[in-house]
Amino acid sequence: MKKLFIILTALTAVFTCGCSHIEEYANEAEVSDTVGITSVTTENPEYYSRFRGQDISINVYNWGEYIPDGSEEGVLNLNAEFTRLTDIKVNYSTYATNEELYAKLKGGGSTYDIIIPSDYMISRMIKEDMLEPLDMSDIPNFKNVMEKFQNPEYDKDSKYSVPYTWGTVGIIYDSTIVDEEKIGWDILWNEDYAGNILMFDNPRDAFAIAENMLGYSLNTEDKDELKKAAEKLKEQKKVVQAYVMDEIFDKMGAGEAVIAPYYAGDAVTLMDEFDGLDFVIPDSGTNLFIDALCIPKGCRNKEAAQMYINFMCEKDAAYAVTDFIGYSTPNRKAYEMLPDEVKYDGISYPDDKFIKEKTTTFKNLSDETNLEMQTLWTEMKSSEEQTPNRVIVPAFMALCVLASLIILIRRYIKKKKDVF
């Protein structure tokens, strides 16, 4: 029995062990001779010279995989190019969700000069006085931003933000395995693909999918509707392999999963790198998001930060961003540089009619609604509903216990026969 117990314990450990960690890194941009395969040309080089020789640096906090970094041959290191032009060093670190960014800023202890939150989070930060107003006279390249992205609802006078990228949410899937005539959000609940489905690991995006399926507004604040959306997400748990953000690159690329909701820009990147992947934006509608450059309260050098924003609005810089990360550009001049197959691919740049009729931009929700959604999200993820991988462990243990009982009973019966 002791040996059996040891074996059961070891097997349980093997099946249940796992580890995860969130690693944040800081990477100071340095100028090197390798930067220069391509370069950013500017209309006004003198503008970028005012801080030379002053040993200035800025801290930039951005999404992961969200800027050309020179990691591939022929790819511009955009932060290093900024340093080359300005002599301003860039300390660069990343986050995975808007909520992680918000918590980091609220928690204090870290100082950033540039952040790139999404529309609804910008609105929330404006409301909570977390952003510095911008001096647009110091950002002359704002003129390059398409008119339809100026003065957005989340920042009506473009007082606090300058658009960086935009895009929609859809479904990326392995077309060699997923053979459906029409793909909609309901495929993320399809038991035929149980254990091979990934889901967003942030409440706002996840709730939006459930709300869409239930016919609710993606900006609903109705408590009953939020609860029903949470119930819908709980129903999905039994088919979900994992809740992920940037981990989708590894999982979908390695074939560990076959279906996942994600952002169109990342889907383009994945499809370029891995054969067999495809992407669809469901006809029932989706979220259209905008990520924008902002300066948080407490920044150390606002003028240098505004120079960074202006640099990102340079035609070449904006083109380098969209070309590398695959997300859509709000920069008029950069868009004009794109090949027709990108402009009209239906993924990066859906037609204006679809955008008008089928997309919704997130609005800032009330504090009460944000708390309710976060509470429901936490409860859903910690609920007893089990995913297939988690069911394996207790089922295996139950079988082992049953087997051990059968062995013990047979030995007992045999022993009794031997005695008599």
Short mmCIF file of C-alpha atoms in Angstrom, two decimals:
data_model
loop_
_atom_site.label_atom_id
_atom_site.label_comp_id
_atom_site.label_asym_id
_atom_site.label_seq_id
_atom_site.Cartn_x
_atom_site.Cartn_y
_atom_site.Cartn_z
CA MET A 1 0.00 0.00 0.00
CA LYS A 2 2.88 2.37 0.75
CA LYS A 3 4.35 1.69 -2.67
CA LEU A 4 0.94 2.19 -4.27
CA PHE A 5 0.50 5.51 -2.42
CA ILE A 6 3.94 6.70 -3.55
CA ILE A 7 3.16 5.78 -7.17
CA LEU A 8 -0.22 7.55 -7.01
CA THR A 9 1.37 10.65 -5.49
CA ALA A 10 4.08 10.78 -8.14
CA LEU A 11 1.64 10.31 -10.99
CA THR A 12 -0.65 12.99 -9.56
CA ALA A 13 2.28 15.39 -9.36
CA VAL A 14 3.21 14.69 -12.96
CA PHE A 15 -0.32 15.34 -14.18
CA THR A 16 -1.02 18.39 -12.06
CA CYS A 17 2.25 20.26 -11.99
CA GLY A 18 2.55 23.37 -14.09
CA CYS A 19 4.07 26.75 -13.88
CA SER A 20 3.47 30.16 -15.27
CA HIS A 21 5.08 33.46 -14.83
CA ILE A 22 4.79 36.95 -16.12
CA GLU A 23 8.11 38.41 -17.00
CA GLU A 24 8.57 42.10 -17.55
CA TYR A 25 11.75 43.24 -19.08
CA ALA A 26 13.39 46.57 -19.70
CA ASN A 27 15.51 46.99 -22.75
CA GLU A 28 17.46 50.18 -23.24
CA ALA A 29 17.62 51.16 -26.89
CA GLU A 30 21.14 51.56 -28.19
CA VAL A 31 22.39 52.87 -31.47
CA SER A 32 24.45 50.38 -33.46
CA ASP A 33 25.90 50.16 -36.96
CA THR A 34 23.34 47.46 -37.84
CA VAL A 35 20.55 50.03 -37.60
CA GLY A 36 20.45 51.73 -40.94
CA ILE A 37 19.32 48.95 -43.29
CA THR A 38 16.30 51.22 -43.44
CA SER A 39 15.94 54.56 -41.72
CA VAL A 40 13.43 57.24 -40.85
CA THR A 41 13.67 60.38 -42.94
CA THR A 42 12.09 63.54 -41.55
CA GLU A 43 10.85 66.81 -42.97
CA ASN A 44 12.38 68.78 -40.11
CA PRO A 45 15.62 67.22 -38.74
CA GLU A 46 16.27 70.36 -36.69
CA TYR A 47 13.18 69.59 -34.59
CA TYR A 48 14.86 66.46 -33.25
CA SER A 49 18.18 68.09 -32.30
CA ARG A 50 17.19 70.18 -29.29
CA PHE A 51 18.06 67.59 -26.59
CA ARG A 52 21.38 66.42 -28.02
CA GLY A 53 24.18 66.18 -25.49
CA GLN A 54 21.84 66.47 -22.48
CA ASP A 55 21.93 62.80 -21.43
CA ILE A 56 18.13 62.49 -21.49
CA SER A 57 16.19 59.21 -21.44
CA ILE A 58 12.51 58.31 -21.54
CA ASN A 59 10.66 55.26 -20.26
CA VAL A 60 8.25 53.71 -22.76
CA TYR A 61 5.65 51.14 -21.64
CA ASN A 62 4.03 49.31 -24.57
CA TRP A 63 2.24 46.10 -25.52
CA GLY A 64 4.39 43.07 -26.23
CA GLU A 65 5.37 42.46 -29.87
CA TYR A 66 4.20 45.98 -30.72
CA ILE A 67 7.14 47.80 -32.29
CA PRO A 68 9.83 46.93 -34.85
CA ASP A 69 12.87 46.10 -32.75
CA GLY A 70 15.58 45.12 -35.20
CA SER A 71 15.34 41.47 -34.17
CA GLU A 72 15.20 40.35 -37.80
CA GLU A 73 17.52 41.17 -40.65
CA GLY A 74 16.24 44.13 -42.60
CA VAL A 75 13.90 45.25 -39.82
CA LEU A 76 14.35 48.72 -38.39
CA ASN A 77 14.98 49.10 -34.66
CA LEU A 78 12.61 52.02 -34.23
CA ASN A 79 13.66 52.97 -30.70
CA ALA A 80 17.30 52.96 -31.74
CA GLU A 81 16.42 55.09 -34.76
CA PHE A 82 14.75 57.60 -32.44
CA THR A 83 17.91 57.64 -30.35
CA ARG A 84 20.01 58.20 -33.45
CA LEU A 85 17.94 61.22 -34.43
CA THR A 86 17.53 62.77 -30.98
CA ASP A 87 20.27 61.45 -28.69
CA ILE A 88 17.47 60.49 -26.28
CA LYS A 89 17.77 56.95 -24.89
CA VAL A 90 14.68 54.77 -24.69
CA ASN A 91 14.08 52.41 -21.78
CA TYR A 92 11.47 50.01 -23.11
CA SER A 93 9.24 47.54 -21.23
CA THR A 94 6.00 45.72 -22.03
CA TYR A 95 2.64 44.67 -20.63
CA ALA A 96 0.03 42.16 -21.79
CA THR A 97 -3.32 43.83 -21.04
CA ASN A 98 -4.83 47.26 -20.47
CA GLU A 99 -5.72 46.16 -16.97
CA GLU A 100 -2.11 45.27 -16.22
CA LEU A 101 -1.02 48.71 -17.43
CA TYR A 102 -3.69 50.42 -15.32
CA ALA A 103 -2.77 48.46 -12.18
CA LYS A 104 0.92 49.27 -12.67
CA LEU A 105 0.25 52.99 -12.93
CA LYS A 106 -2.21 52.99 -10.03
CA GLY A 107 0.20 51.03 -7.86
CA GLY A 108 2.93 53.63 -8.26
CA GLY A 109 6.61 52.86 -7.87
CA SER A 110 7.29 53.10 -11.60
CA THR A 111 7.60 56.21 -13.75
CA TYR A 112 6.76 56.19 -17.45
CA ASP A 113 6.91 58.91 -20.07
CA ILE A 114 4.98 57.11 -22.81
CA ILE A 115 2.18 54.53 -22.60
CA ILE A 116 0.01 53.06 -25.38
CA PRO A 117 -3.38 52.07 -23.88
CA SER A 118 -6.56 51.22 -25.78
CA ASP A 119 -9.53 53.53 -26.33
CA TYR A 120 -11.68 52.59 -23.32
CA MET A 121 -8.70 52.65 -20.97
CA ILE A 122 -7.71 56.08 -22.24
CA SER A 123 -11.21 57.31 -21.42
CA ARG A 124 -10.94 55.86 -17.94
CA MET A 125 -7.53 57.41 -17.36
CA ILE A 126 -8.79 60.81 -18.53
CA LYS A 127 -11.66 60.55 -16.07
CA GLU A 128 -9.28 59.66 -13.25
CA ASP A 129 -6.81 62.45 -14.15
CA MET A 130 -4.03 59.99 -14.96
CA LEU A 131 -2.88 61.57 -18.24
CA GLU A 132 -1.03 64.72 -19.18
CA PRO A 133 -2.69 67.02 -21.74
CA LEU A 134 -0.66 67.20 -24.94
CA ASP A 135 0.75 70.35 -26.49
CA MET A 136 -0.12 69.72 -30.14
CA SER A 137 2.08 72.59 -31.26
CA ASP A 138 4.97 70.34 -30.19
CA ILE A 139 3.56 67.41 -32.21
CA PRO A 140 3.38 68.88 -35.75
CA ASN A 141 3.09 65.43 -37.36
CA PHE A 142 -0.38 65.02 -35.88
CA LYS A 143 -1.47 66.37 -39.26
CA ASN A 144 -0.59 62.96 -40.71
CA VAL A 145 -3.32 61.23 -38.67
CA MET A 146 -6.38 60.39 -40.78
CA GLU A 147 -9.30 62.69 -40.06
CA LYS A 148 -11.58 59.80 -39.06
CA PHE A 149 -9.20 58.97 -36.21
CA GLN A 150 -8.96 62.53 -34.93
CA ASN A 151 -11.17 63.71 -32.05
CA PRO A 152 -12.43 60.20 -31.22
CA GLU A 153 -15.25 59.59 -28.75
CA TYR A 154 -12.87 58.44 -26.01
CA ASP A 155 -10.83 61.66 -26.33
CA LYS A 156 -13.14 64.07 -28.14
CA ASP A 157 -10.68 66.92 -28.62
CA SER A 158 -7.58 64.73 -29.10
CA LYS A 159 -6.30 66.43 -25.97
CA TYR A 160 -4.61 63.43 -24.38
CA SER A 161 -3.82 60.92 -27.12
CA VAL A 162 -2.48 60.37 -30.63
CA PRO A 163 -3.55 57.16 -32.45
CA TYR A 164 -0.79 54.57 -32.88
CA THR A 165 -2.61 51.60 -34.43
CA TRP A 166 -6.12 50.27 -34.85
CA GLY A 167 -7.77 46.99 -35.70
CA THR A 168 -10.60 44.56 -35.14
CA VAL A 169 -11.06 41.32 -33.22
CA GLY A 170 -11.74 38.07 -35.04
CA ILE A 171 -10.99 34.35 -34.98
CA ILE A 172 -7.70 32.81 -36.04
CA TYR A 173 -7.86 29.10 -36.85
CA ASP A 174 -5.97 26.19 -38.36
CA SER A 175 -7.64 25.70 -41.73
CA THR A 176 -6.13 22.21 -42.09
CA ILE A 177 -8.21 21.05 -39.10
CA VAL A 178 -11.16 23.43 -38.85
CA ASP A 179 -13.46 22.76 -41.78
CA GLU A 180 -16.58 24.84 -41.19
CA GLU A 181 -18.70 26.38 -43.93
CA LYS A 182 -19.21 29.55 -41.91
CA ILE A 183 -17.28 30.55 -38.82
CA GLY A 184 -18.87 32.68 -36.12
CA TRP A 185 -18.22 33.33 -32.45
CA ASP A 186 -20.10 30.15 -31.51
CA ILE A 187 -17.19 28.03 -32.78
CA LEU A 188 -15.37 29.00 -29.59
CA TRP A 189 -17.98 26.90 -27.73
CA ASN A 190 -17.90 23.97 -30.18
CA GLU A 191 -17.24 20.70 -28.31
CA ASP A 192 -15.80 19.14 -31.48
CA TYR A 193 -12.69 21.23 -30.79
CA ALA A 194 -12.63 20.78 -27.00
CA GLY A 195 -9.15 21.16 -25.59
CA ASN A 196 -7.94 22.94 -28.71
CA ILE A 197 -9.62 26.31 -28.12
CA LEU A 198 -7.90 29.33 -26.62
CA MET A 199 -9.70 32.28 -25.05
CA PHE A 200 -8.77 35.86 -24.15
CA ASP A 201 -7.27 36.23 -20.70
CA ASN A 202 -8.84 39.62 -20.06
CA PRO A 203 -12.44 40.31 -19.09
CA ARG A 204 -13.30 43.14 -21.48
CA ASP A 205 -12.49 41.22 -24.67
CA ALA A 206 -13.92 37.95 -23.37
CA PHE A 207 -17.19 39.53 -22.17
CA ALA A 208 -17.55 41.35 -25.52
CA ILE A 209 -17.64 38.03 -27.39
CA ALA A 210 -20.28 36.60 -25.05
CA GLU A 211 -22.28 39.84 -25.22
CA ASN A 212 -22.22 39.76 -29.01
CA MET A 213 -23.51 36.18 -29.04
CA LEU A 214 -26.32 37.10 -26.66
CA GLY A 215 -27.30 40.17 -28.67
CA TYR A 216 -26.20 42.67 -26.03
CA SER A 217 -24.27 45.89 -26.47
CA LEU A 218 -20.51 45.49 -26.11
CA ASN A 219 -20.74 48.43 -23.71
CA THR A 220 -23.65 47.16 -21.64
CA GLU A 221 -23.81 48.16 -17.98
CA ASP A 222 -26.90 46.09 -17.23
CA LYS A 223 -26.08 43.76 -14.32
CA ASP A 224 -28.39 40.99 -15.53
CA GLU A 225 -26.81 41.06 -18.98
CA LEU A 226 -23.33 40.96 -17.47
CA LYS A 227 -24.31 37.94 -15.36
CA LYS A 228 -25.72 36.13 -18.38
CA ALA A 229 -22.53 36.88 -20.31
CA ALA A 230 -20.51 35.44 -17.42
CA GLU A 231 -22.70 32.32 -17.49
CA LYS A 232 -22.04 32.02 -21.20
CA LEU A 233 -18.30 32.20 -20.57
CA LYS A 234 -18.63 29.60 -17.82
CA GLU A 235 -20.32 27.26 -20.30
CA GLN A 236 -17.27 27.66 -22.52
CA LYS A 237 -14.78 26.55 -19.86
CA LYS A 238 -15.21 22.86 -20.59
CA VAL A 239 -13.79 23.29 -24.09
CA VAL A 240 -11.08 25.88 -23.35
CA GLN A 241 -7.50 24.70 -23.26
CA ALA A 242 -6.11 27.93 -21.81
CA TYR A 243 -6.78 31.62 -21.29
CA VAL A 244 -3.99 33.52 -23.02
CA MET A 245 -2.74 36.82 -24.40
CA ASP A 246 0.67 36.93 -26.10
CA GLU A 247 1.05 33.18 -25.47
CA ILE A 248 -1.18 32.71 -28.51
CA PHE A 249 1.89 33.13 -30.75
CA ASP A 250 3.60 30.06 -29.32
CA LYS A 251 0.47 27.93 -28.99
CA MET A 252 -1.03 28.57 -32.41
CA GLY A 253 2.37 28.58 -34.10
CA ALA A 254 3.31 25.22 -32.58
CA GLY A 255 -0.05 23.63 -33.36
CA GLU A 256 -0.91 23.24 -29.68
CA ALA A 257 -4.31 24.84 -30.33
CA VAL A 258 -6.45 25.25 -33.46
CA ILE A 259 -8.90 28.09 -32.69
CA ALA A 260 -8.54 31.38 -30.84
CA PRO A 261 -10.05 34.86 -30.80
CA TYR A 262 -7.44 37.54 -31.29
CA TYR A 263 -6.55 40.86 -32.84
CA ALA A 264 -6.36 41.12 -36.63
CA GLY A 265 -2.83 42.54 -36.60
CA ASP A 266 -1.44 39.58 -34.69
CA ALA A 267 -3.37 37.23 -36.95
CA VAL A 268 -1.64 38.72 -39.98
CA THR A 269 1.74 38.17 -38.31
CA LEU A 270 0.90 34.56 -37.45
CA MET A 271 -0.39 33.81 -40.94
CA ASP A 272 2.81 35.18 -42.44
CA GLU A 273 4.92 32.95 -40.21
CA PHE A 274 2.93 29.70 -40.18
CA ASP A 275 1.24 27.86 -43.03
CA GLY A 276 -2.34 26.71 -42.65
CA LEU A 277 -3.57 29.53 -40.39
CA ASP A 278 -6.47 31.69 -41.50
CA PHE A 279 -8.54 34.51 -39.99
CA VAL A 280 -12.18 35.55 -40.10
CA ILE A 281 -14.15 38.48 -38.68
CA PRO A 282 -17.61 37.12 -37.77
CA ASP A 283 -20.52 38.68 -39.65
CA SER A 284 -22.41 39.22 -36.40
CA GLY A 285 -20.01 42.03 -35.54
CA THR A 286 -16.95 42.73 -33.47
CA ASN A 287 -14.94 45.27 -31.52
CA LEU A 288 -12.94 47.93 -33.33
CA PHE A 289 -10.13 49.15 -31.12
CA ILE A 290 -7.66 52.00 -31.25
CA ASP A 291 -4.38 52.03 -29.32
CA ALA A 292 -2.91 55.48 -28.83
CA LEU A 293 0.21 57.19 -27.54
CA CYS A 294 -0.31 59.00 -24.24
CA ILE A 295 1.80 60.67 -21.55
CA PRO A 296 0.93 59.62 -17.98
CA LYS A 297 0.91 61.99 -15.05
CA GLY A 298 4.26 61.99 -13.28
CA CYS A 299 6.36 61.69 -16.44
CA ARG A 300 9.90 63.02 -16.08
CA ASN A 301 10.31 64.78 -19.41
CA LYS A 302 7.11 65.77 -21.18
CA GLU A 303 8.84 67.57 -24.06
CA ALA A 304 11.00 64.55 -24.88
CA ALA A 305 7.90 62.34 -24.66
CA GLN A 306 6.05 64.59 -27.11
CA MET A 307 9.03 64.35 -29.43
CA TYR A 308 8.71 60.55 -29.29
CA ILE A 309 5.01 60.83 -30.20
CA ASN A 310 5.85 63.15 -33.10
CA PHE A 311 8.52 60.70 -34.27
CA MET A 312 5.97 57.86 -34.29
CA CYS A 313 3.80 60.01 -36.56
CA GLU A 314 6.57 60.34 -39.13
CA LYS A 315 5.57 58.64 -42.38
CA ASP A 316 8.47 56.17 -42.30
CA ALA A 317 8.09 55.36 -38.61
CA ALA A 318 4.35 54.73 -38.89
CA TYR A 319 4.91 52.55 -41.96
CA ALA A 320 7.63 50.56 -40.15
CA VAL A 321 5.21 49.88 -37.29
CA THR A 322 2.34 48.66 -39.45
CA ASP A 323 4.64 46.68 -41.72
CA PHE A 324 6.28 44.85 -38.82
CA ILE A 325 3.42 44.21 -36.38
CA GLY A 326 0.63 43.87 -38.93
CA TYR A 327 -1.80 46.21 -37.18
CA SER A 328 -3.61 48.85 -39.19
CA THR A 329 -2.20 52.36 -39.36
CA PRO A 330 -4.19 55.55 -38.73
CA ASN A 331 -1.41 57.49 -40.46
CA ARG A 332 -2.54 58.75 -43.86
CA LYS A 333 0.93 58.93 -45.41
CA ALA A 334 1.94 55.48 -44.13
CA TYR A 335 -1.30 53.99 -45.47
CA GLU A 336 -0.54 55.41 -48.91
CA MET A 337 2.76 53.51 -48.90
CA LEU A 338 1.07 50.11 -48.39
CA PRO A 339 0.66 47.68 -51.29
CA ASP A 340 -2.87 47.14 -52.61
CA GLU A 341 -2.97 43.52 -51.40
CA VAL A 342 -2.73 44.84 -47.83
CA LYS A 343 -5.10 47.77 -48.27
CA TYR A 344 -7.81 45.49 -49.67
CA ASP A 345 -7.21 42.22 -47.82
CA GLY A 346 -10.43 42.57 -45.81
CA ILE A 347 -8.55 41.85 -42.58
CA SER A 348 -6.30 44.80 -41.85
CA TYR A 349 -8.61 47.29 -43.52
CA PRO A 350 -12.26 46.13 -43.62
CA ASP A 351 -14.47 48.22 -45.87
CA ASP A 352 -16.07 51.34 -44.43
CA LYS A 353 -19.59 49.87 -44.62
CA PHE A 354 -18.63 46.89 -42.45
CA ILE A 355 -16.88 49.17 -39.97
CA LYS A 356 -19.90 51.45 -39.75
CA GLU A 357 -22.53 48.71 -39.44
CA LYS A 358 -20.74 45.81 -37.75
CA THR A 359 -18.11 47.20 -35.38
CA THR A 360 -18.30 48.77 -31.94
CA THR A 361 -15.64 50.73 -30.12
CA PHE A 362 -15.39 50.09 -26.40
CA LYS A 363 -16.50 52.92 -24.14
CA ASN A 364 -15.32 53.51 -20.63
CA LEU A 365 -17.65 51.73 -18.23
CA SER A 366 -18.59 53.02 -14.79
CA ASP A 367 -16.47 52.03 -11.81
CA GLU A 368 -19.39 49.95 -10.56
CA THR A 369 -19.65 48.08 -13.87
CA ASN A 370 -15.89 47.53 -14.10
CA LEU A 371 -15.92 46.06 -10.59
CA GLU A 372 -18.92 43.87 -11.40
CA MET A 373 -17.28 42.57 -14.58
CA GLN A 374 -13.99 41.88 -12.80
CA THR A 375 -15.79 40.05 -9.99
CA LEU A 376 -17.81 37.94 -12.41
CA TRP A 377 -14.65 37.20 -14.41
CA THR A 378 -12.74 36.06 -11.33
CA GLU A 379 -15.64 33.90 -10.19
CA MET A 380 -16.00 32.38 -13.65
CA LYS A 381 -12.33 31.44 -13.92
CA SER A 382 -12.27 29.93 -10.43
CA SER A 383 -15.59 28.08 -10.81
CA GLU A 384 -15.83 24.31 -10.51
CA GLU A 385 -16.58 23.83 -14.19
CA GLN A 386 -13.55 21.92 -15.40
CA THR A 387 -11.65 22.05 -18.64
CA PRO A 388 -10.78 18.72 -20.32
CA ASN A 389 -7.16 18.82 -19.14
CA ARG A 390 -8.22 19.32 -15.54
CA VAL A 391 -10.76 16.52 -15.68
CA ILE A 392 -8.02 14.02 -16.59
CA VAL A 393 -6.35 14.25 -13.18
CA PRO A 394 -9.28 13.40 -10.88
CA ALA A 395 -10.52 10.77 -13.36
CA PHE A 396 -7.10 9.15 -13.41
CA MET A 397 -6.85 9.21 -9.62
CA ALA A 398 -10.33 7.69 -9.27
CA LEU A 399 -9.37 4.84 -11.61
CA CYS A 400 -6.17 4.23 -9.64
CA VAL A 401 -8.07 4.11 -6.33
CA LEU A 402 -10.65 1.75 -7.82
CA ALA A 403 -7.90 -0.51 -9.20
CA SER A 404 -6.14 -0.60 -5.84
CA LEU A 405 -9.39 -1.52 -4.05
CA ILE A 406 -10.02 -4.37 -6.51
CA ILE A 407 -6.49 -5.69 -5.96
CA LEU A 408 -6.87 -5.54 -2.17
CA ILE A 409 -10.26 -7.28 -2.24
CA ARG A 410 -8.94 -10.07 -4.48
CA ARG A 411 -5.95 -10.56 -2.17
CA TYR A 412 -8.25 -10.67 0.86
CA ILE A 413 -10.51 -13.29 -0.78
CA LYS A 414 -7.50 -15.39 -1.82
CA LYS A 415 -6.05 -15.19 1.68
CA LYS A 416 -9.36 -16.36 3.21
CA LYS A 417 -9.48 -19.32 0.78
CA ASP A 418 -5.92 -20.29 1.70
CA VAL A 419 -6.77 -20.24 5.41
CA PHE A 420 -9.79 -22.51 5.01
#
